[in-house]
PDB file of C-alpha atoms in Angstrom:
ATOM      1  CA  MET A   1     -13.274  37.669  95.099  1.00 53.00           C
ATOM      2  CA  ALA A   2     -12.684  39.952  98.079  1.00 52.00           C
ATOM      3  CA  PHE A   3     -14.764  42.748  96.488  1.00 51.00           C
ATOM      4  CA  ALA A   4     -17.492  40.232  95.563  1.00 49.00           C
ATOM      5  CA  THR A   5     -17.655  38.869  99.116  1.00 49.00           C
ATOM      6  CA  LEU A   6     -17.815  42.396 100.523  1.00 45.00           C
ATOM      7  CA  SER A   7     -20.557  43.427  98.078  1.00 45.00           C
ATOM      8  CA  TYR A   8     -22.766  40.389  98.800  1.00 45.00           C
ATOM      9  CA  THR A   9     -22.227  40.722 102.542  1.00 47.00           C
ATOM     10  CA  LEU A  10     -23.350  44.347 102.437  1.00 45.00           C
ATOM     11  CA  ARG A  11     -26.285  43.497 100.227  1.00 47.00           C
ATOM     12  CA  PHE A  12     -27.633  40.828 102.572  1.00 46.00           C
ATOM     13  CA  THR A  13     -26.871  42.644 105.866  1.00 51.00           C
ATOM     14  CA  THR A  14     -27.827  46.229 105.005  1.00 51.00           C
ATOM     15  CA  GLY A  15     -30.386  45.739 102.278  1.00 55.00           C
ATOM     16  CA  LYS A  16     -31.114  48.214  99.528  1.00 59.00           C
ATOM     17  CA  PRO A  17     -29.481  51.695  99.588  1.00 59.00           C
ATOM     18  CA  PRO A  18     -31.799  54.662 100.156  1.00 64.00           C
ATOM     19  CA  LYS A  19     -33.577  56.047  97.107  1.00 65.00           C
ATOM     20  CA  ASP A  20     -31.994  59.474  97.594  1.00 74.00           C
ATOM     21  CA  LEU A  21     -28.434  58.152  97.561  1.00 81.00           C
ATOM     22  CA  LEU A  22     -27.531  59.904  94.315  1.00 82.00           C
ATOM     23  CA  TYR A  23     -28.889  63.189  95.655  1.00 86.00           C
ATOM     24  CA  LYS A  24     -26.162  63.277  98.345  1.00 88.00           C
ATOM     25  CA  TRP A  25     -22.709  64.872  97.973  1.00 92.00           C
ATOM     26  CA  SER A  26     -21.318  62.307 100.413  1.00 90.00           C
ATOM     27  CA  THR A  27     -22.129  59.565  97.945  1.00 89.00           C
ATOM     28  CA  ALA A  28     -20.021  61.179  95.212  1.00 91.00           C
ATOM     29  CA  ALA A  29     -17.134  61.852  97.594  1.00 94.00           C
ATOM     30  CA  GLY A  30     -17.189  58.420  99.132  1.00 91.00           C
ATOM     31  CA  THR A  31     -17.517  56.576  95.813  1.00 90.00           C
ATOM     32  CA  LEU A  32     -14.747  58.637  94.221  1.00 93.00           C
ATOM     33  CA  PHE A  33     -12.476  57.891  97.174  1.00 94.00           C
ATOM     34  CA  GLN A  34     -13.116  54.175  96.907  1.00 91.00           C
ATOM     35  CA  PHE A  35     -12.495  54.215  93.165  1.00 93.00           C
ATOM     36  CA  ALA A  36      -9.246  56.075  93.759  1.00 95.00           C
ATOM     37  CA  ILE A  37      -8.082  53.294  96.145  1.00 94.00           C
ATOM     38  CA  ILE A  38      -9.053  50.573  93.682  1.00 94.00           C
ATOM     39  CA  ALA A  39      -7.317  52.381  90.828  1.00 95.00           C
ATOM     40  CA  ALA A  40      -4.121  52.727  92.891  1.00 96.00           C
ATOM     41  CA  ILE A  41      -4.152  48.977  93.665  1.00 95.00           C
ATOM     42  CA  VAL A  42      -4.731  48.071  90.002  1.00 96.00           C
ATOM     43  CA  TYR A  43      -2.051  50.549  88.897  1.00 95.00           C
ATOM     44  CA  GLY A  44       0.437  49.131  91.364  1.00 96.00           C
ATOM     45  CA  ILE A  45      -0.190  45.505  90.415  1.00 95.00           C
ATOM     46  CA  ALA A  46       0.080  46.286  86.686  1.00 96.00           C
ATOM     47  CA  GLY A  47       3.265  48.234  87.324  1.00 93.00           C
ATOM     48  CA  ALA A  48       4.834  45.278  89.137  1.00 93.00           C
ATOM     49  CA  THR A  49       4.841  43.394  85.812  1.00 88.00           C
ATOM     50  CA  GLY A  50       7.049  45.959  84.234  1.00 91.00           C
ATOM     51  CA  GLU A  51       4.656  46.380  81.307  1.00 94.00           C
ATOM     52  CA  ARG A  52       1.849  48.495  82.823  1.00 95.00           C
ATOM     53  CA  ARG A  53       0.458  49.870  79.572  1.00 96.00           C
ATOM     54  CA  ARG A  54       0.341  46.459  77.911  1.00 96.00           C
ATOM     55  CA  VAL A  55      -1.262  44.780  80.931  1.00 97.00           C
ATOM     56  CA  LEU A  56      -3.912  47.470  81.271  1.00 97.00           C
ATOM     57  CA  ALA A  57      -4.415  47.519  77.481  1.00 97.00           C
ATOM     58  CA  LEU A  58      -3.893  51.275  77.396  1.00 97.00           C
ATOM     59  CA  ARG A  59      -3.291  51.478  73.688  1.00 96.00           C
ATOM     60  CA  ARG A  60      -5.084  52.502  70.515  1.00 96.00           C
ATOM     61  CA  PRO A  61      -7.679  49.992  69.331  1.00 97.00           C
ATOM     62  CA  THR A  62      -6.644  47.852  66.376  1.00 97.00           C
ATOM     63  CA  SER A  63      -9.833  49.034  64.660  1.00 96.00           C
ATOM     64  CA  TRP A  64     -12.282  51.725  65.718  1.00 96.00           C
ATOM     65  CA  ARG A  65     -14.726  50.489  63.128  1.00 96.00           C
ATOM     66  CA  THR A  66     -14.747  47.005  64.680  1.00 97.00           C
ATOM     67  CA  ALA A  67     -15.058  48.568  68.130  1.00 97.00           C
ATOM     68  CA  ILE A  68     -18.115  50.616  67.091  1.00 96.00           C
ATOM     69  CA  LYS A  69     -19.802  47.580  65.496  1.00 96.00           C
ATOM     70  CA  ILE A  70     -19.239  45.425  68.551  1.00 97.00           C
ATOM     71  CA  GLY A  71     -20.181  48.213  70.923  1.00 95.00           C
ATOM     72  CA  ILE A  72     -23.522  48.695  69.197  1.00 95.00           C
ATOM     73  CA  GLY A  73     -24.031  44.925  69.170  1.00 95.00           C
ATOM     74  CA  VAL A  74     -23.373  44.754  72.886  1.00 95.00           C
ATOM     75  CA  GLY A  75     -25.807  47.578  73.567  1.00 91.00           C
ATOM     76  CA  ILE A  76     -28.613  45.985  71.510  1.00 93.00           C
ATOM     77  CA  GLY A  77     -27.969  42.533  72.957  1.00 92.00           C
ATOM     78  CA  ILE A  78     -28.127  43.737  76.554  1.00 89.00           C
ATOM     79  CA  PHE A  79     -31.235  45.785  75.916  1.00 87.00           C
ATOM     80  CA  VAL A  80     -33.006  42.741  74.439  1.00 90.00           C
ATOM     81  CA  LEU A  81     -31.833  40.465  77.245  1.00 88.00           C
ATOM     82  CA  SER A  82     -33.008  43.033  79.836  1.00 83.00           C
ATOM     83  CA  LEU A  83     -36.454  43.124  78.236  1.00 84.00           C
ATOM     84  CA  LEU A  84     -36.680  39.354  78.390  1.00 87.00           C
ATOM     85  CA  LEU A  85     -35.468  38.958  81.969  1.00 84.00           C
ATOM     86  CA  SER A  86     -36.893  42.003  83.595  1.00 77.00           C
ATOM     87  CA  PRO A  87     -40.448  40.605  84.137  1.00 76.00           C
ATOM     88  CA  LEU A  88     -38.888  37.611  85.902  1.00 77.00           C
ATOM     89  CA  LEU A  89     -35.970  39.027  87.859  1.00 71.00           C
ATOM     90  CA  HIS A  90     -36.762  42.739  88.383  1.00 63.00           C
ATOM     91  CA  PRO A  91     -33.118  43.821  88.754  1.00 58.00           C
ATOM     92  CA  ASP A  92     -34.125  47.447  88.980  1.00 56.00           C
ATOM     93  CA  ARG A  93     -36.018  46.834  92.267  1.00 57.00           C
ATOM     94  CA  GLU A  94     -33.043  44.883  93.680  1.00 52.00           C
ATOM     95  CA  GLN A  95     -30.462  47.555  93.075  1.00 55.00           C
ATOM     96  CA  GLY A  96     -32.575  50.595  93.951  1.00 55.00           C
ATOM     97  CA  LEU A  97     -29.867  53.213  93.289  1.00 60.00           C
ATOM     98  CA  THR A  98     -31.758  55.686  91.125  1.00 63.00           C
ATOM     99  CA  PRO A  99     -34.463  57.954  92.571  1.00 67.00           C
ATOM    100  CA  ASP A 100     -38.135  57.625  91.462  1.00 65.00           C
ATOM    101  CA  THR A 101     -38.611  61.328  90.897  1.00 71.00           C
ATOM    102  CA  TRP A 102     -36.530  64.313  89.839  1.00 74.00           C
ATOM    103  CA  GLU A 103     -35.714  66.820  92.593  1.00 79.00           C
ATOM    104  CA  PRO A 104     -34.253  70.057  91.084  1.00 82.00           C
ATOM    105  CA  LYS A 105     -32.929  71.272  94.483  1.00 85.00           C
ATOM    106  CA  HIS A 106     -30.529  68.346  94.457  1.00 83.00           C
ATOM    107  CA  ALA A 107     -29.505  68.702  90.847  1.00 85.00           C
ATOM    108  CA  ALA A 108     -25.896  69.637  91.599  1.00 92.00           C
ATOM    109  CA  ALA A 109     -25.331  66.628  93.772  1.00 90.00           C
ATOM    110  CA  TYR A 110     -26.972  64.328  91.221  1.00 87.00           C
ATOM    111  CA  ILE A 111     -24.727  65.694  88.485  1.00 88.00           C
ATOM    112  CA  ALA A 112     -21.678  65.213  90.640  1.00 91.00           C
ATOM    113  CA  ASN A 113     -22.694  61.615  91.240  1.00 89.00           C
ATOM    114  CA  GLY A 114     -23.429  61.272  87.597  1.00 87.00           C
ATOM    115  CA  ILE A 115     -19.948  62.293  86.658  1.00 91.00           C
ATOM    116  CA  VAL A 116     -18.512  59.768  89.046  1.00 92.00           C
ATOM    117  CA  ILE A 117     -20.711  56.983  87.716  1.00 90.00           C
ATOM    118  CA  ALA A 118     -20.453  57.830  84.019  1.00 92.00           C
ATOM    119  CA  VAL A 119     -16.778  58.743  83.945  1.00 94.00           C
ATOM    120  CA  ALA A 120     -14.819  57.445  86.939  1.00 95.00           C
ATOM    121  CA  ALA A 121     -16.678  54.111  87.267  1.00 93.00           C
ATOM    122  CA  PRO A 122     -16.170  53.012  83.637  1.00 95.00           C
ATOM    123  CA  ILE A 123     -12.508  54.013  83.630  1.00 97.00           C
ATOM    124  CA  VAL A 124     -11.632  52.239  86.884  1.00 96.00           C
ATOM    125  CA  GLU A 125     -13.789  49.180  86.239  1.00 96.00           C
ATOM    126  CA  GLU A 126     -12.528  48.671  82.673  1.00 97.00           C
ATOM    127  CA  LEU A 127      -8.922  48.969  83.854  1.00 97.00           C
ATOM    128  CA  THR A 128      -9.715  46.481  86.686  1.00 96.00           C
ATOM    129  CA  PHE A 129     -11.662  43.820  84.748  1.00 97.00           C
ATOM    130  CA  ARG A 130     -10.899  44.218  81.042  1.00 97.00           C
ATOM    131  CA  GLY A 131      -7.453  45.612  81.662  1.00 97.00           C
ATOM    132  CA  LEU A 132      -5.616  43.865  84.504  1.00 97.00           C
ATOM    133  CA  GLY A 133      -8.090  41.002  84.933  1.00 96.00           C
ATOM    134  CA  TYR A 134      -8.205  40.090  81.289  1.00 98.00           C
ATOM    135  CA  SER A 135      -4.402  40.157  80.957  1.00 97.00           C
ATOM    136  CA  LEU A 136      -3.912  37.898  83.963  1.00 96.00           C
ATOM    137  CA  LEU A 137      -6.384  35.329  82.557  1.00 97.00           C
ATOM    138  CA  ALA A 138      -5.357  35.574  78.924  1.00 96.00           C
ATOM    139  CA  ARG A 139      -2.542  33.072  79.455  1.00 95.00           C
ATOM    140  CA  TYR A 140      -5.235  30.405  79.884  1.00 97.00           C
ATOM    141  CA  GLY A 141      -6.952  31.302  76.674  1.00 97.00           C
ATOM    142  CA  ARG A 142      -9.116  34.097  75.187  1.00 97.00           C
ATOM    143  CA  TRP A 143     -12.445  32.619  76.230  1.00 97.00           C
ATOM    144  CA  VAL A 144     -11.259  31.888  79.756  1.00 98.00           C
ATOM    145  CA  ALA A 145     -10.396  35.569  80.080  1.00 98.00           C
ATOM    146  CA  ILE A 146     -13.732  36.657  78.581  1.00 98.00           C
ATOM    147  CA  ILE A 147     -15.859  34.438  80.771  1.00 97.00           C
ATOM    148  CA  GLY A 148     -13.677  34.853  83.869  1.00 97.00           C
ATOM    149  CA  THR A 149     -13.692  38.651  83.822  1.00 97.00           C
ATOM    150  CA  GLY A 150     -17.378  38.744  82.913  1.00 96.00           C
ATOM    151  CA  LEU A 151     -18.261  36.635  85.933  1.00 96.00           C
ATOM    152  CA  ALA A 152     -15.957  38.582  88.162  1.00 94.00           C
ATOM    153  CA  PHE A 153     -17.542  41.858  86.982  1.00 94.00           C
ATOM    154  CA  ALA A 154     -21.049  40.605  87.760  1.00 92.00           C
ATOM    155  CA  LEU A 155     -20.044  39.165  91.181  1.00 91.00           C
ATOM    156  CA  ALA A 156     -18.357  42.367  92.217  1.00 88.00           C
ATOM    157  CA  HIS A 157     -21.701  44.202  92.104  1.00 81.00           C
ATOM    158  CA  GLY A 158     -23.148  42.037  94.833  1.00 79.00           C
ATOM    159  CA  LEU A 159     -26.467  41.664  93.095  1.00 79.00           C
ATOM    160  CA  VAL A 160     -28.539  38.462  92.621  1.00 78.00           C
ATOM    161  CA  ASP A 161     -31.418  39.240  90.288  1.00 78.00           C
ATOM    162  CA  ALA A 162     -29.231  41.425  88.089  1.00 81.00           C
ATOM    163  CA  PHE A 163     -26.408  38.937  87.954  1.00 89.00           C
ATOM    164  CA  PRO A 164     -27.292  37.402  84.507  1.00 90.00           C
ATOM    165  CA  ILE A 165     -27.532  40.799  82.853  1.00 89.00           C
ATOM    166  CA  LEU A 166     -24.353  42.080  84.519  1.00 91.00           C
ATOM    167  CA  ALA A 167     -22.484  38.901  83.474  1.00 94.00           C
ATOM    168  CA  ALA A 168     -23.726  39.258  79.907  1.00 95.00           C
ATOM    169  CA  PHE A 169     -22.618  42.914  79.860  1.00 95.00           C
ATOM    170  CA  GLY A 170     -19.249  41.842  81.258  1.00 96.00           C
ATOM    171  CA  PHE A 171     -18.910  39.168  78.618  1.00 97.00           C
ATOM    172  CA  GLY A 172     -19.686  41.674  75.904  1.00 97.00           C
ATOM    173  CA  LEU A 173     -17.121  44.227  77.151  1.00 97.00           C
ATOM    174  CA  ALA A 174     -14.471  41.538  77.505  1.00 98.00           C
ATOM    175  CA  TYR A 175     -15.208  40.309  73.954  1.00 98.00           C
ATOM    176  CA  LEU A 176     -14.833  43.890  72.714  1.00 97.00           C
ATOM    177  CA  ARG A 177     -11.488  44.206  74.465  1.00 98.00           C
ATOM    178  CA  SER A 178     -10.298  40.922  72.976  1.00 97.00           C
ATOM    179  CA  ARG A 179     -11.177  41.958  69.476  1.00 97.00           C
ATOM    180  CA  VAL A 180      -9.572  45.425  69.472  1.00 98.00           C
ATOM    181  CA  ASP A 181      -6.823  44.891  72.076  1.00 97.00           C
ATOM    182  CA  SER A 182      -7.712  48.005  74.050  1.00 98.00           C
ATOM    183  CA  VAL A 183      -9.833  49.097  77.052  1.00 98.00           C
ATOM    184  CA  TYR A 184     -10.682  52.526  75.563  1.00 98.00           C
ATOM    185  CA  PRO A 185     -13.741  51.342  73.517  1.00 97.00           C
ATOM    186  CA  GLY A 186     -15.049  49.524  76.546  1.00 97.00           C
ATOM    187  CA  MET A 187     -14.784  52.632  78.684  1.00 97.00           C
ATOM    188  CA  ILE A 188     -16.861  54.494  76.122  1.00 96.00           C
ATOM    189  CA  VAL A 189     -19.537  51.852  75.906  1.00 95.00           C
ATOM    190  CA  HIS A 190     -19.641  51.452  79.659  1.00 95.00           C
ATOM    191  CA  GLY A 191     -19.865  55.214  80.154  1.00 94.00           C
ATOM    192  CA  LEU A 192     -22.654  55.602  77.618  1.00 92.00           C
ATOM    193  CA  PHE A 193     -24.743  52.935  79.278  1.00 88.00           C
ATOM    194  CA  ASN A 194     -24.357  54.557  82.706  1.00 86.00           C
ATOM    195  CA  THR A 195     -25.114  58.010  81.314  1.00 87.00           C
ATOM    196  CA  VAL A 196     -28.289  56.839  79.685  1.00 82.00           C
ATOM    197  CA  ALA A 197     -29.420  55.081  82.847  1.00 76.00           C
ATOM    198  CA  LEU A 198     -28.785  58.163  85.009  1.00 77.00           C
ATOM    199  CA  THR A 199     -30.540  60.466  82.511  1.00 77.00           C
ATOM    200  CA  VAL A 200     -33.625  58.345  82.089  1.00 68.00           C
ATOM    201  CA  ALA A 201     -34.150  57.197  85.668  1.00 59.00           C
ATOM    202  CA  PRO A 202     -35.205  60.416  87.485  1.00 58.00           C
ATOM    203  CA  VAL A 203     -37.265  61.665  84.564  1.00 54.00           C
ATOM    204  CA  SER A 204     -39.388  58.665  83.685  1.00 50.00           C
ATOM    205  CA  GLY A 205     -40.278  57.509  87.173  1.00 49.00           C
ATOM    206  CA  LYS A 206     -40.570  53.959  85.795  1.00 45.00           C
ATOM    207  CA  PRO A 207     -38.506  50.849  86.487  1.00 39.00           C
ATOM    208  CA  GLN A 208     -35.160  51.131  84.745  1.00 40.00           C
ATOM    209  CA  ALA A 209     -34.384  47.401  84.392  1.00 40.00           C
ATOM    210  CA  ASP A 210     -33.885  47.664  80.652  1.00 36.00           C
ATOM    211  CA  ILE A 211     -30.842  49.850  81.082  1.00 40.00           C
ATOM    212  CA  LEU A 212     -29.885  50.044  84.670  1.00 43.00           C
ATOM    213  CA  GLY A 213     -29.735  46.323  85.110  1.00 41.00           C
ATOM    214  CA  ALA A 214     -27.094  46.179  82.428  1.00 36.00           C
ATOM    215  CA  CYS A 215     -24.815  48.917  83.549  1.00 42.00           C
ATOM    216  CA  ALA A 216     -24.999  48.760  87.382  1.00 43.00           C
ATOM    217  CA  ALA A 217     -21.431  49.920  87.501  1.00 39.00           C
ATOM    218  CA  VAL A 218     -21.060  51.371  90.961  1.00 41.00           C
ATOM    219  CA  TRP A 219     -20.556  48.531  93.362  1.00 40.00           C
ATOM    220  CA  PRO A 220     -18.831  50.803  95.983  1.00 40.00           C
ATOM    221  CA  VAL A 221     -22.125  52.709  96.219  1.00 42.00           C
ATOM    222  CA  LEU A 222     -23.536  49.682  97.897  1.00 36.00           C
ATOM    223  CA  SER A 223     -21.431  50.455 100.943  1.00 39.00           C
ATOM    224  CA  PRO A 224     -23.179  52.431 103.685  1.00 37.00           C
ATOM    225  CA  PHE A 225     -22.146  56.084 104.014  1.00 34.00           C
TER     226      PHE A 225
END
């Protein structure tokens, strides 16, 4: 809840981030630093239980076939939901993280930010929500854990219009974790969504609500640099 409060406070007090945010090296460095802090906190809390790997679900999936099927289902479901909600909510305009045009001179910085968003973000966020968060709520029941972590995931991004899509994405990833008892498949699905969003955004020059609204994974980026 502390992260959610901070995210919404920043959203309503500072507004949208600048369009060239992902073209800056400072964004990559700042976001990576924040993720490192969050990861350290999650790692420490999980370690206090004496069963860190179990709590974080750092284990082989019970079935990769099931993970692939559910992952594809989550992807299709979020894409369809985005198509339906985008004309009404416009989550792409609210977030405003990706640039409208491609600028080759800033390619290196964009790639660096892309690595953070497509690799570091999925790893840390899956460990936070579908790892530690899910394990803490699982004692109250599977669906409590799925719904609770999905809502927490959406709230942590500090977005309003994109909230339904983010929540649905969070529910899907939590369901995937519950079915295969591992965070690894979720990291892959999460990373693929972010990668597609980052690849399409600067090239098309069109609103990216269909994808970006579903995988707005970088809530620390909302902080001013």
